[in-house]
Tab-separated table of C-alpha atoms in Angstrom:
chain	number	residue	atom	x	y	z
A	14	UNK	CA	46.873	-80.717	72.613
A	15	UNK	CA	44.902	-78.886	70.188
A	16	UNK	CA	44.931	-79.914	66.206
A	17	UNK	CA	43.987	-77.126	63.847
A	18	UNK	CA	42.904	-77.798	60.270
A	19	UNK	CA	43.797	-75.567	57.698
A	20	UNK	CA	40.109	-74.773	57.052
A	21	UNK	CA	40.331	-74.436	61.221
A	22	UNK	CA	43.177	-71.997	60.886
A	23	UNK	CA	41.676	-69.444	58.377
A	24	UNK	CA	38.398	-69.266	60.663
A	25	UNK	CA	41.022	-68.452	63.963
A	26	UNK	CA	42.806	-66.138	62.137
A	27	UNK	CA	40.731	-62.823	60.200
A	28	UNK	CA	43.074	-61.093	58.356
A	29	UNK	CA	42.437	-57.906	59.885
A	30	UNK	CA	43.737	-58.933	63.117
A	31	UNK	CA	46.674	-60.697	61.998
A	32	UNK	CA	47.755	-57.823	60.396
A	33	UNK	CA	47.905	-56.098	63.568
A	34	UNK	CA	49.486	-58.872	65.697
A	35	UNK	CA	52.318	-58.937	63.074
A	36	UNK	CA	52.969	-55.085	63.379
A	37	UNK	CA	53.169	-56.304	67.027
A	38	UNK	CA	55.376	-58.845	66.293
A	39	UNK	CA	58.036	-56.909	63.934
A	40	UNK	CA	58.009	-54.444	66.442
A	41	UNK	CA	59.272	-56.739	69.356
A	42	UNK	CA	61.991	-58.528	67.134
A	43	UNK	CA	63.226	-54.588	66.366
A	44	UNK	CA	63.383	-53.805	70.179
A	45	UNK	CA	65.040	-57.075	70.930
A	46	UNK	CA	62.054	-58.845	72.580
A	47	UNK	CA	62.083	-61.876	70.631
A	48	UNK	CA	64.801	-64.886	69.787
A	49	UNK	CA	64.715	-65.838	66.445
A	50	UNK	CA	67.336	-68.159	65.131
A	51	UNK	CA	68.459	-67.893	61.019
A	52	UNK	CA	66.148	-70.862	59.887
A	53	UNK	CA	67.762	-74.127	59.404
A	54	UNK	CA	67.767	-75.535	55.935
A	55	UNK	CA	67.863	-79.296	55.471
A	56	UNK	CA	68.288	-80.347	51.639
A	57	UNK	CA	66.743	-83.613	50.233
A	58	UNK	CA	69.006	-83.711	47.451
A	59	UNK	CA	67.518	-87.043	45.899
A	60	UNK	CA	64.334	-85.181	45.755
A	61	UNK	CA	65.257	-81.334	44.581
A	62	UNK	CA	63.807	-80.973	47.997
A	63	UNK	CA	63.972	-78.908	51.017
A	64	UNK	CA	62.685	-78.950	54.818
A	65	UNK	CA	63.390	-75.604	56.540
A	66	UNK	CA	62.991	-75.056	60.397
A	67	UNK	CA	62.083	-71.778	61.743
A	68	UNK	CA	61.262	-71.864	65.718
A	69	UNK	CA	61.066	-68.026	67.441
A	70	UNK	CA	60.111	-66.633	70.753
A	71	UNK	CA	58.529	-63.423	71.072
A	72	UNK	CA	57.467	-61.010	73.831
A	73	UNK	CA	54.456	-58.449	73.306
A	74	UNK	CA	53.147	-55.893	74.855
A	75	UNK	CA	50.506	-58.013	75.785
A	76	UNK	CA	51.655	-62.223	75.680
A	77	UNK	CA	54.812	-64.239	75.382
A	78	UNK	CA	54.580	-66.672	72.073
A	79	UNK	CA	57.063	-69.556	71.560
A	80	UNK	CA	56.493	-71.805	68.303
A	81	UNK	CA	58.283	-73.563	65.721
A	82	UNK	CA	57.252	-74.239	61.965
A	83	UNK	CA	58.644	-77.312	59.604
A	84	UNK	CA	58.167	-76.188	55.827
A	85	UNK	CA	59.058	-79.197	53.464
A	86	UNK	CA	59.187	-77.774	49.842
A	87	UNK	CA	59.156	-80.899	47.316
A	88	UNK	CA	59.062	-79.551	43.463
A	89	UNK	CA	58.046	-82.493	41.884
A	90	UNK	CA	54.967	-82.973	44.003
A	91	UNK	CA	52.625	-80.685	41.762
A	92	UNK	CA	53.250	-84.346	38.868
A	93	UNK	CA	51.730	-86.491	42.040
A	94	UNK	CA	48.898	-84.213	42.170
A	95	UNK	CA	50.284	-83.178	45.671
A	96	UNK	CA	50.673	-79.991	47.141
A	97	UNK	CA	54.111	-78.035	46.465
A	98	UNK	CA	54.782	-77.429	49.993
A	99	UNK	CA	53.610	-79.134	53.319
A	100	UNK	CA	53.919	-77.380	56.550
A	101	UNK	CA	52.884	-77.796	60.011
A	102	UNK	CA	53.332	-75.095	63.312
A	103	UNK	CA	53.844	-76.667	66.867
A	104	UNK	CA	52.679	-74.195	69.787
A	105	UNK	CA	54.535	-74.328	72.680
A	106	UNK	CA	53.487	-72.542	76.589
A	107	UNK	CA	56.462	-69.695	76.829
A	108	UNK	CA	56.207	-70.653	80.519
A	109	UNK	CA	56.590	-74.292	81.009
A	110	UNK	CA	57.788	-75.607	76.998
A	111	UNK	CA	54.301	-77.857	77.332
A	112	UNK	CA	52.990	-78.684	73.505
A	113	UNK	CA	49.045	-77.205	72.851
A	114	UNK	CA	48.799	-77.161	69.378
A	115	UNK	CA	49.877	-78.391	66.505
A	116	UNK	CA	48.550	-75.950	63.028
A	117	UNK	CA	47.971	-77.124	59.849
A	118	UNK	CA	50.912	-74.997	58.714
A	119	UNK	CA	50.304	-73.866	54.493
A	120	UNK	CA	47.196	-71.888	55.774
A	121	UNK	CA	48.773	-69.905	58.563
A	122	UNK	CA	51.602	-69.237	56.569
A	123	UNK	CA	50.019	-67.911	53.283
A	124	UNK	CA	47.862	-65.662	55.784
A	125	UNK	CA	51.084	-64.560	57.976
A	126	UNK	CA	52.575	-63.689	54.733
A	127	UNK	CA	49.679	-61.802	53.767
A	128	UNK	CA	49.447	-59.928	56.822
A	129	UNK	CA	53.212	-58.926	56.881
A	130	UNK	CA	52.251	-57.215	53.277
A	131	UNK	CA	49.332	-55.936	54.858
A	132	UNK	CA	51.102	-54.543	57.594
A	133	UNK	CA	54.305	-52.806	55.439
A	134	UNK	CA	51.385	-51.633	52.559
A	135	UNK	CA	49.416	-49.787	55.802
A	136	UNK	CA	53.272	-48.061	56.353
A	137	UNK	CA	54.095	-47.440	53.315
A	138	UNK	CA	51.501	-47.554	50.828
A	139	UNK	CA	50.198	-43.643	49.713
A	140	UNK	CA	46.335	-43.462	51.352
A	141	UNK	CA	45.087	-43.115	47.663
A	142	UNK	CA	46.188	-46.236	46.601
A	143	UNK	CA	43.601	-47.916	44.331
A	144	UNK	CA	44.859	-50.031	41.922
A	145	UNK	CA	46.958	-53.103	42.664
A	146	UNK	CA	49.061	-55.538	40.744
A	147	UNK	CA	49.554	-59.238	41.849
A	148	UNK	CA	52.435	-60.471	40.013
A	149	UNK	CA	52.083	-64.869	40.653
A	150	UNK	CA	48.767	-66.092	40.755
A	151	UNK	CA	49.592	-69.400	43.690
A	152	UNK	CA	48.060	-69.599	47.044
A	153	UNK	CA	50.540	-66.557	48.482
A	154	UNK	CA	49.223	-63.876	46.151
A	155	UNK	CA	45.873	-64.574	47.102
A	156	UNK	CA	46.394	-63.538	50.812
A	157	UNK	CA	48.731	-60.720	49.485
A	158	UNK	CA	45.325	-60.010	47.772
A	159	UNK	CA	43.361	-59.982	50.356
A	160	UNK	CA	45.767	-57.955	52.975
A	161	UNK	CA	46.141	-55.493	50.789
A	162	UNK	CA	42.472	-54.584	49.959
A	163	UNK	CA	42.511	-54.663	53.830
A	164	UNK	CA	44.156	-51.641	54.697
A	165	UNK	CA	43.963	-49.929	51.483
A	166	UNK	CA	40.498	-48.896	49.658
A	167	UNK	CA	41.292	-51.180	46.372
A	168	UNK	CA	38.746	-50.686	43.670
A	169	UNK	CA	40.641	-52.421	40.686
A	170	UNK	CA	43.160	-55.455	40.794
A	171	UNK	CA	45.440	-56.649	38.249
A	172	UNK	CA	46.451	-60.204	38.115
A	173	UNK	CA	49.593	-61.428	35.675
A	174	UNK	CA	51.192	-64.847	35.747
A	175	UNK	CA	53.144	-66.441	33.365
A	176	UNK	CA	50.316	-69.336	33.578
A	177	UNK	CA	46.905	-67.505	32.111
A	178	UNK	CA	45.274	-70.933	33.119
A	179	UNK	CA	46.251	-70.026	36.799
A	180	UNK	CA	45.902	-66.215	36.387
A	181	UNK	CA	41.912	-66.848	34.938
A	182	UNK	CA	41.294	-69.235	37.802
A	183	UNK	CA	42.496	-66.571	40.037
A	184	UNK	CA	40.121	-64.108	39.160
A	185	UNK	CA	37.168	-66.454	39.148
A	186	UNK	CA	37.908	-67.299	42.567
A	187	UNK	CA	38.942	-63.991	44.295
A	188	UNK	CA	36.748	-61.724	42.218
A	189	UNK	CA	34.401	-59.898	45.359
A	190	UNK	CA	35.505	-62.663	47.754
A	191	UNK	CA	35.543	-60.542	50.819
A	192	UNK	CA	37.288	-56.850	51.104
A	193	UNK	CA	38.572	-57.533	47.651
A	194	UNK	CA	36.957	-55.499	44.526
A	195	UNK	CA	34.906	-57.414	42.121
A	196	UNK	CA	37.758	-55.454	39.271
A	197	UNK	CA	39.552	-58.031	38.639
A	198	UNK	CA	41.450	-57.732	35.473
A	199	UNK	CA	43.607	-60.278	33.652
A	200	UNK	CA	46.745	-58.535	32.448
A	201	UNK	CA	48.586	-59.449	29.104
A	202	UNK	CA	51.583	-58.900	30.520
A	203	UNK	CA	53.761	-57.667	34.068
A	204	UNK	CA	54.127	-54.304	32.229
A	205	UNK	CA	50.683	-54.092	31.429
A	206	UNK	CA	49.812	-54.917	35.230
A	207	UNK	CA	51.833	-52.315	36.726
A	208	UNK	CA	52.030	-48.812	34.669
A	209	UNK	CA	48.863	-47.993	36.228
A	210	UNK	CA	49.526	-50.009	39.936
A	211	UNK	CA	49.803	-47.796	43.119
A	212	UNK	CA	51.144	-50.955	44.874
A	213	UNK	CA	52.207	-53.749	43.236
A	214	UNK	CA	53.262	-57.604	45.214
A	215	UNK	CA	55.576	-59.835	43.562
A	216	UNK	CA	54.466	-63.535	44.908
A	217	UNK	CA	56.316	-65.687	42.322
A	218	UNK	CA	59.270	-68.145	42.659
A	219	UNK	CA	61.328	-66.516	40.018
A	220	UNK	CA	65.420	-66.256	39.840
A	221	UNK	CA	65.194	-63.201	37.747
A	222	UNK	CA	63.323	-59.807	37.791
A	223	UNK	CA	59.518	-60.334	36.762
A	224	UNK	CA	59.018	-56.286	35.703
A	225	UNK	CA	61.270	-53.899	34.030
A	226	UNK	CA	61.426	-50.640	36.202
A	227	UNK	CA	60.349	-48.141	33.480
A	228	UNK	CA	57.159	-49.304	33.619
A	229	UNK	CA	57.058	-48.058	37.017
A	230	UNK	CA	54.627	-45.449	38.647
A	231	UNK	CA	55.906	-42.356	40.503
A	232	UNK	CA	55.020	-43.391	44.185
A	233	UNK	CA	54.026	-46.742	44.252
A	234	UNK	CA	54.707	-49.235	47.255
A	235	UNK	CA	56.042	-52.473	46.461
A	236	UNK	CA	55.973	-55.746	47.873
A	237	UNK	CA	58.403	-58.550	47.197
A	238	UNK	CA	57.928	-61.985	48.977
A	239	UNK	CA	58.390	-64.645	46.676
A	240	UNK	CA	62.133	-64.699	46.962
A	241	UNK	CA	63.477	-66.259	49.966
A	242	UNK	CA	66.519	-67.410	48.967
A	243	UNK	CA	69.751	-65.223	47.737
A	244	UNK	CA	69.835	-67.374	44.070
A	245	UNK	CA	65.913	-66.003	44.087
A	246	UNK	CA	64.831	-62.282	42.283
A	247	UNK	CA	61.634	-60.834	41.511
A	248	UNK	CA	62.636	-57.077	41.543
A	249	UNK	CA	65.600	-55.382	39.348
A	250	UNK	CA	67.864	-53.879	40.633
A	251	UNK	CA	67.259	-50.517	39.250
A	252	UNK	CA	64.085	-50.249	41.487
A	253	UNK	CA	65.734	-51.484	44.068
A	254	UNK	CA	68.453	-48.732	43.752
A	255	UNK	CA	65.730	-46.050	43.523
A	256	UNK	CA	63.388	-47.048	46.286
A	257	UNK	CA	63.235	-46.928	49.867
A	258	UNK	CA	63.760	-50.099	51.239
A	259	UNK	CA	62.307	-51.452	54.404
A	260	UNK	CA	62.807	-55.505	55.344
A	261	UNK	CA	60.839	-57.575	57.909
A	262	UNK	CA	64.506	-58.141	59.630
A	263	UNK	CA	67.994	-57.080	58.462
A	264	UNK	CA	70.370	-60.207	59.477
A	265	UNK	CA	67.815	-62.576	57.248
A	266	UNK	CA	67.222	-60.190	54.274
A	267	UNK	CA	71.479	-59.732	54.550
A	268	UNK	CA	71.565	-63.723	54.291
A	269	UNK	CA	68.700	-64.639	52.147
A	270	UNK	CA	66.767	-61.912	50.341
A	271	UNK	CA	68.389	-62.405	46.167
A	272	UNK	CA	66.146	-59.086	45.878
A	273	UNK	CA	69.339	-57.249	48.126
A	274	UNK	CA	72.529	-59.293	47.942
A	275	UNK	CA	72.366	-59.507	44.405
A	276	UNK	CA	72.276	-55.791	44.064
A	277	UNK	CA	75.030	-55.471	46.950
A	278	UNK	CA	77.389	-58.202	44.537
A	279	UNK	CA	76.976	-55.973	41.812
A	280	UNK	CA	77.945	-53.296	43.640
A	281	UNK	CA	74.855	-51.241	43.104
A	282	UNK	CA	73.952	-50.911	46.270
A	283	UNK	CA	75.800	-50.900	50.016
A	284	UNK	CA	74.433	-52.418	53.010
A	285	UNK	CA	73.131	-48.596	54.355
A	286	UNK	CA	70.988	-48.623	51.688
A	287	UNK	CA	68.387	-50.665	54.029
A	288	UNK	CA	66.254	-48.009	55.370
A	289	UNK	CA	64.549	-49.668	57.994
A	290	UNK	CA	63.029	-52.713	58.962
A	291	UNK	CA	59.355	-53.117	59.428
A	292	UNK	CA	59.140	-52.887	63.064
A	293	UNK	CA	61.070	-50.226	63.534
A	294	UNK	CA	58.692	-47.967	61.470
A	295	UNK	CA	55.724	-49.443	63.760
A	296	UNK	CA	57.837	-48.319	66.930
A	297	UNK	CA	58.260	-44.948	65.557
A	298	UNK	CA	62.334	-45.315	65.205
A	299	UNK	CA	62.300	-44.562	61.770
A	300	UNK	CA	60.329	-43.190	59.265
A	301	UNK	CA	57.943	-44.823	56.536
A	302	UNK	CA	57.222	-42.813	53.287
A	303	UNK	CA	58.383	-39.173	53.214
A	304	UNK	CA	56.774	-37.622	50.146
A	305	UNK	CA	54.118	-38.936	47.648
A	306	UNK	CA	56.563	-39.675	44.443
A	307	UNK	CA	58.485	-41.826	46.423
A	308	UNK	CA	59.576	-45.482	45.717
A	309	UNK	CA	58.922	-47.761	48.498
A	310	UNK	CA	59.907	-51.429	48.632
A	311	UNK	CA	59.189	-54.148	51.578
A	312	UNK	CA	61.294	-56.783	51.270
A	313	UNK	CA	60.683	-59.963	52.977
A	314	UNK	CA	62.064	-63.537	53.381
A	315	UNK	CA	59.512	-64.196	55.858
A	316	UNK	CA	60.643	-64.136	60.009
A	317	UNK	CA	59.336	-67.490	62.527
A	318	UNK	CA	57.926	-64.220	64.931
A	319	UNK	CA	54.974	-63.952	62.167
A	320	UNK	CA	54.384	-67.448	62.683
A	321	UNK	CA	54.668	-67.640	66.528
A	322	UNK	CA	52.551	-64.796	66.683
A	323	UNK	CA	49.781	-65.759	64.137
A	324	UNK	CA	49.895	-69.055	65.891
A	325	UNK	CA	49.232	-67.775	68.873
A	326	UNK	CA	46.359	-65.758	67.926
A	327	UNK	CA	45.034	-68.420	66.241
A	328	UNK	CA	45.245	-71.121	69.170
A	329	UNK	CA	43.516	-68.238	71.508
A	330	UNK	CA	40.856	-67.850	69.057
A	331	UNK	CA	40.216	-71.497	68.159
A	332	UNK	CA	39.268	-71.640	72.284
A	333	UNK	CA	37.252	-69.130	72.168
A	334	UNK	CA	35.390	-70.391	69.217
A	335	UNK	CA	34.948	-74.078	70.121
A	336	UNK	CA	37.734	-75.019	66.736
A	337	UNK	CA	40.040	-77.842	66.786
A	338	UNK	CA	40.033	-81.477	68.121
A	339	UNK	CA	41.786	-82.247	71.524
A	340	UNK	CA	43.690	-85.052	71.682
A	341	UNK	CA	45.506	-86.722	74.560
A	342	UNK	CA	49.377	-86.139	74.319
């Protein structure tokens, strides 16, 4: 069996491809090619804690991928001076069940979430898009970051958190790192980080909307990932009522994404109001943006077929580039 590091993991897994092997990916769980289970939420009460399971398999065009991630989400770590989340990624052989890797999990997922941005900005996004608002300045919105200045020709970023410590650090650290712009800009506020956005990602863990839609721009994409539960918001629901909405799969975003079933409560909204989800856009089934002063909004909870198939990549590329340390199992 193969160990990954996380350092391991970001070398086996360039953003650019994973971007492409998660188009892959939402396309097979849209045709029915892959088996992917709501994940399983285990609360630690005595801890405000939570370990989620999320195993998938998947069938490509071009490989079978069977995997299963363990996230543990402890909210009183960060006071230990420990990470907020722990997560590991077991690799299975779709043929024969036989363990080859176990992934350092907190990398490949902050990528996989990246790349599933990456992926929805590329269908969505307008081709001019230039200026970008981060919304949450954590480990997530750097990939979203990065993904985006991926498919997109980015020449001027704007970073808001509620933390400026966190925001500033941000910006030292991401500034020209990469396909991202050296323009980074530290914004006052979320309205100050968005009038002028063309896309805009939402990576926070916030139970209420972090922008007011006024302050909206006629065509911008949006991205909302930091919500993956339905007591969890980071977009009102005015945008949401107003844009066309696309999620990475509809039975989870129907039983976890706050950004939809709050809306649906209120009544704002009805269930057609999905659009489409991801994959279905990559297979051609339905369409992505239809005119340029359009709303667009990707919702996603996140789906175990971006981690089988990151995984996967990143086990096949790890061989090929001499990564990892073998150990008898």
């Amino acid at each position: 069996m193969l160990v990954l590091s996380a350092q391991e993991v970001i070398q086996a897994l360039p953003m650019q491809t994973a971007i492409e092997v998660v188009k892959q990916a939402f396309a097979a769980l849209s045709e029915g090619r892959a088996h992917v289970p709501l994940r399983q939420s285990l609360p630690i009460s005595r801890y405000e804690a939570v370990s989620l399971f999320m195993p998938a398999y998947l069938e490509t065009s071009s490989e079978e991928a069977l995997a299963v991630k363990i996230v543990s989400v402890f909210p009183h770590n960060p006071a230990q001076k420990l990470p907020l989340i722990h997560a590991a990624v077991i690799v299975m052989d779709a043929t024969t069940g036989r363990i080859q890797a176990l992934l350092e999990g907190s990398s490949l997922t902050a990528i996989r979430t990246g790349a599933a941005s990456g992926a929805a900005t590329d269908m969505l996004a307008r081709q001019d898009s230039h200026v970008v608002a981060i919304i949450g300045a954590g480990v997530q919105a750097r990939t979203q970051l990065e993904a985006i200045c991926t498919v997109r020709p980015i020449h001027t970023a704007w970073i808001f958190d509620s933390s400026s410590e966190k925001a500033t650090q941000f910006v030292r650290e991401m500034s020209g790192k990469g396909s991202v712009p050296q323009d980074l800009r530290l914004a006052k506020s979320a309205a100050q980080a968005i009038e002028h956005a063309d896309i805009i990602c939402t990576a926070t863990t916030s139970t209420s909307p972090v922008f007011e839609d006024r302050y909206l721009k006629a065509g911008v994409h949006i991205n909302g990932i930091g919500s993956y539960t339905p007591e969890m918001r980071e977009v009102p629901t005015e945008t949401v009522q107003r844009a066309y909405v696309v999620v990475d799969a509809y039975a989870s975003a129907l039983a976890e994404a706050g950004d939809i079933l709050q809306p649906l409560r209120e009544g704002k909204i009805d269930k057609q109001h999905i659009a489409a989800e991801l994959g279905e856009i990559v297979l051609g089934k339905k369409p992505g943006r239809t005119h340029r002063e359009q709303i667009t909004f990707f919702k996603s909870v996140g789906n175990a077929v971006q981690d089988a198939a990151c995984a996967s990549l990143a086990l096949r590329n790890a061989w090929t580039l001499g990564l990892g340390n073998e150990i008898a199992w």
